[in-house]
C-alpha positions as MATLAB code, in Angstrom:
seq = 'XXXXXXXXXXXXXXXXXXXXXXXXXXXXXXXXXXXXXXXXXXXXXXXXXXXXXXXXXXXXXXXXXXXXXXXXXXXXXXXXXXXXXXXXXXXXXXXXXXXXXXXXXXXXXXXXXXXXXXXXXXXXXXXXXXXXXXXXXXXXXXXXXXXXXXXXXXXXXXXXXXXXXXXXXXXXXXXXXXXX';
ca = [
       9.574   -6.648  -17.319;
       7.431   -3.604  -17.200;
       8.384   -0.238  -17.371;
       7.520    0.393  -13.907;
       9.943   -2.725  -12.874;
      12.685   -1.230  -14.929;
      12.329    1.784  -13.405;
      12.455    0.058   -9.946;
      15.471   -1.974  -10.604;
      17.433    0.944  -11.510;
      16.762    3.069   -8.907;
      17.234    0.418   -6.346;
      20.612   -0.553   -8.141;
      21.817    2.974   -7.105;
      20.330    2.662   -3.461;
      23.514    2.311   -0.633;
      21.072    2.483    2.673;
      17.710    2.538    2.388;
      14.003    1.921    0.191;
      10.934    2.906    2.225;
       7.495    2.147    0.884;
       4.346    3.787    1.726;
       1.177    2.395    0.811;
      -2.269    4.104    1.465;
      -4.884    2.678   -0.186;
      -7.597   -0.039    0.470;
      -7.344   -1.768   -2.666;
      -5.043   -2.033   -5.454;
      -5.669   -3.812   -8.998;
      -2.283   -4.330  -10.817;
      -1.537   -6.714  -13.720;
      -1.284  -10.148  -12.518;
      -2.294   -9.585   -8.678;
      -5.720   -9.026   -9.873;
      -5.935  -12.395  -10.739;
      -4.324  -13.632   -8.046;
      -6.695  -11.720   -5.690;
      -9.899  -12.704   -7.492;
      -8.530  -16.602   -6.425;
      -7.785  -15.737   -3.207;
     -11.272  -14.453   -2.833;
     -12.180  -17.721   -4.432;
     -10.673  -19.516   -1.232;
      -6.851  -20.447   -2.604;
      -3.941  -19.483   -0.133;
      -0.465  -18.974   -1.484;
       1.894  -22.285   -0.541;
       4.068  -21.469    2.231;
       7.023  -22.891    0.006;
       9.295  -20.282   -1.555;
       9.411  -22.111   -4.790;
       5.898  -21.327   -5.394;
       5.714  -17.772   -5.188;
       8.869  -16.275   -5.631;
       9.364  -13.722   -7.951;
      12.068  -11.107   -9.445;
      10.934   -8.428   -7.051;
      11.603  -11.056   -4.024;
      15.172  -11.711   -5.664;
      15.747   -7.656   -6.098;
      14.691   -6.971   -2.663;
      16.712   -9.933   -1.381;
      20.179   -9.211   -3.411;
      19.451   -5.513   -2.040;
      19.448   -6.299    1.487;
      22.851   -8.655    1.130;
      24.331   -5.400   -0.216;
      23.091   -3.465    2.800;
      19.755   -2.094    2.021;
      17.136   -1.582    4.751;
      14.005   -2.436    3.511;
      10.904   -1.033    4.945;
       6.984   -0.894    3.989;
       4.525    0.462    5.843;
       0.606    0.178    5.063;
      -2.287    2.667    6.152;
      -4.932    0.559    6.374;
      -9.157    1.215    6.795;
     -10.335   -0.589   10.126;
     -12.195   -3.538    9.583;
      -9.724   -3.696    6.679;
     -11.019   -4.560    3.138;
     -11.190   -8.093    1.366;
      -8.105   -6.610   -0.450;
      -5.883   -5.650    2.573;
      -7.091   -9.041    4.129;
      -5.163  -10.810    0.593;
      -2.336   -8.787    1.076;
      -1.605   -9.408    4.765;
      -1.804  -13.127    3.996;
       0.935  -12.536    1.316;
       2.745  -10.595    3.428;
       5.201  -13.129    4.539;
       6.900  -13.546    1.326;
       7.658   -9.507    1.971;
       9.217  -10.325    5.051;
      11.119  -13.620    3.910;
      12.672  -11.331    1.251;
      13.892   -9.302    3.382;
      11.426   -6.345    4.151;
      10.199   -5.205    7.396;
       6.349   -4.377    7.257;
       4.446   -2.727    9.477;
       0.678   -1.690    9.802;
      -1.314    1.523   11.015;
      -4.665    2.515   11.061;
      -6.000    4.683    9.269;
      -7.731    6.405   12.300;
      -4.130    6.619   13.888;
      -2.818    8.420   10.832;
      -5.383   11.519   10.915;
      -2.831   14.074   12.059;
       0.502   13.397   10.174;
       1.255   15.317    6.953;
       0.901   12.629    4.393;
       1.594   12.676    0.867;
      -0.937   12.043   -2.073;
       0.414    8.939   -3.066;
       1.906    5.842   -2.193;
       5.457    5.894   -2.690;
       9.018    4.476   -2.353;
      11.936    6.555   -1.034;
      15.156    5.308   -1.902;
      17.785    6.405    0.391;
      16.274    9.324    1.507;
      16.277   11.612   -1.708;
      14.753    9.988   -4.377;
      11.205    9.351   -4.468;
       9.076    7.118   -7.295;
       5.710    8.014   -6.562;
       2.941    5.232   -7.611;
       0.069    6.628   -9.024;
      -3.054    4.737   -9.339;
      -6.401    4.729  -11.358;
      -9.839    5.077   -9.392;
     -10.188    1.591   -9.640;
      -6.828    0.005   -7.840;
      -5.087    0.222  -11.533;
      -1.415    1.505  -11.922;
      -1.423    4.811  -13.789;
       2.685    4.568  -13.715;
       5.422    5.519  -11.734;
       7.039    9.320  -11.313;
      10.793    9.511  -10.516;
      10.779   12.653   -7.978;
      14.129   14.492   -6.749;
      13.057   17.577   -5.005;
      14.773   17.329   -1.722;
      11.635   19.124   -0.213;
       9.693   16.823   -1.415;
      11.949   13.845   -0.188;
      12.078   15.435    3.035;
       8.163   15.150    3.573;
       8.181   12.026    2.637;
      10.999   10.777    4.925;
       9.229   12.429    7.563;
       5.622   11.196    6.647;
       7.277    7.722    6.618;
       9.076    7.814    9.677;
       5.998    9.034   11.383;
       3.904    6.236   10.055;
       6.547    3.455   11.123;
       6.819    4.800   14.525;
       2.996    4.263   15.255;
       2.718    1.291   13.166;
       2.209   -2.524   14.505;
       5.294   -4.824   13.279;
       3.426   -7.120   11.017;
       3.981  -10.595   13.138;
       1.990   -8.401   15.931;
      -0.959   -7.047   13.593;
      -4.184   -9.167   13.850;
      -6.456   -8.134   10.815;
     -10.304   -7.596   11.322;
     -11.419   -8.109    7.820;
     -14.525   -6.445    6.411;
     -17.406   -8.924    5.977;
     -17.556   -9.619    1.619;
     -21.066   -7.917    1.325;
     -20.214   -4.908    3.468;
];
C-alpha cells in the first residue's frame, strides 16, 4: 500500500459524513492505471464482473458508505473528451458499484466557478487531501490541508460543480479522435 493510500485510509477512517472528490484534469498517468489505460487504448474493456476489478479502494468506499459516509465525485472535462477521460468513463461503473455518486461537467460550463488549483478530496467539509500531479499526469504526492478558509473554498467549488454537473447515468461522452 502506498503512502498516499495510507493517508487516504487514515483520513477516511475519521470521516463521519462526507467525502467529495473533484477531478479537473483531462489525463492522468498514475501507477498501474497507466498500464490499464494503455490496454484500454488497445481495445481491452473492463469485465462487468466485480471479481475481476474490485480492489482495496472499492472496499474502502463500500465500507465507508456502509457506516453512513456519502461519497460524491465530480469531473470537469473538456469536450470532446480526451482518450483518458473516455477510459475513465468506461470504468466509472466501478466507482458507482462501490457506492460513489459521480457527475460530469463540461469545462465550458465551469468557466465562472472559482476553482482551487488542484484536484482534491474533502472529508467532512474540513480536511482536504490535495492531489498534486506532474505535467505528464503522474502523482507528485498528496498534501493534507486543514485550513478552514481553504476547506470552505473547496466545499463551495465542489457544490457549484455538483449542481451544474450531469449524473453519470445521463452523461454521454464525445471522444476526441485518437490522432486529434
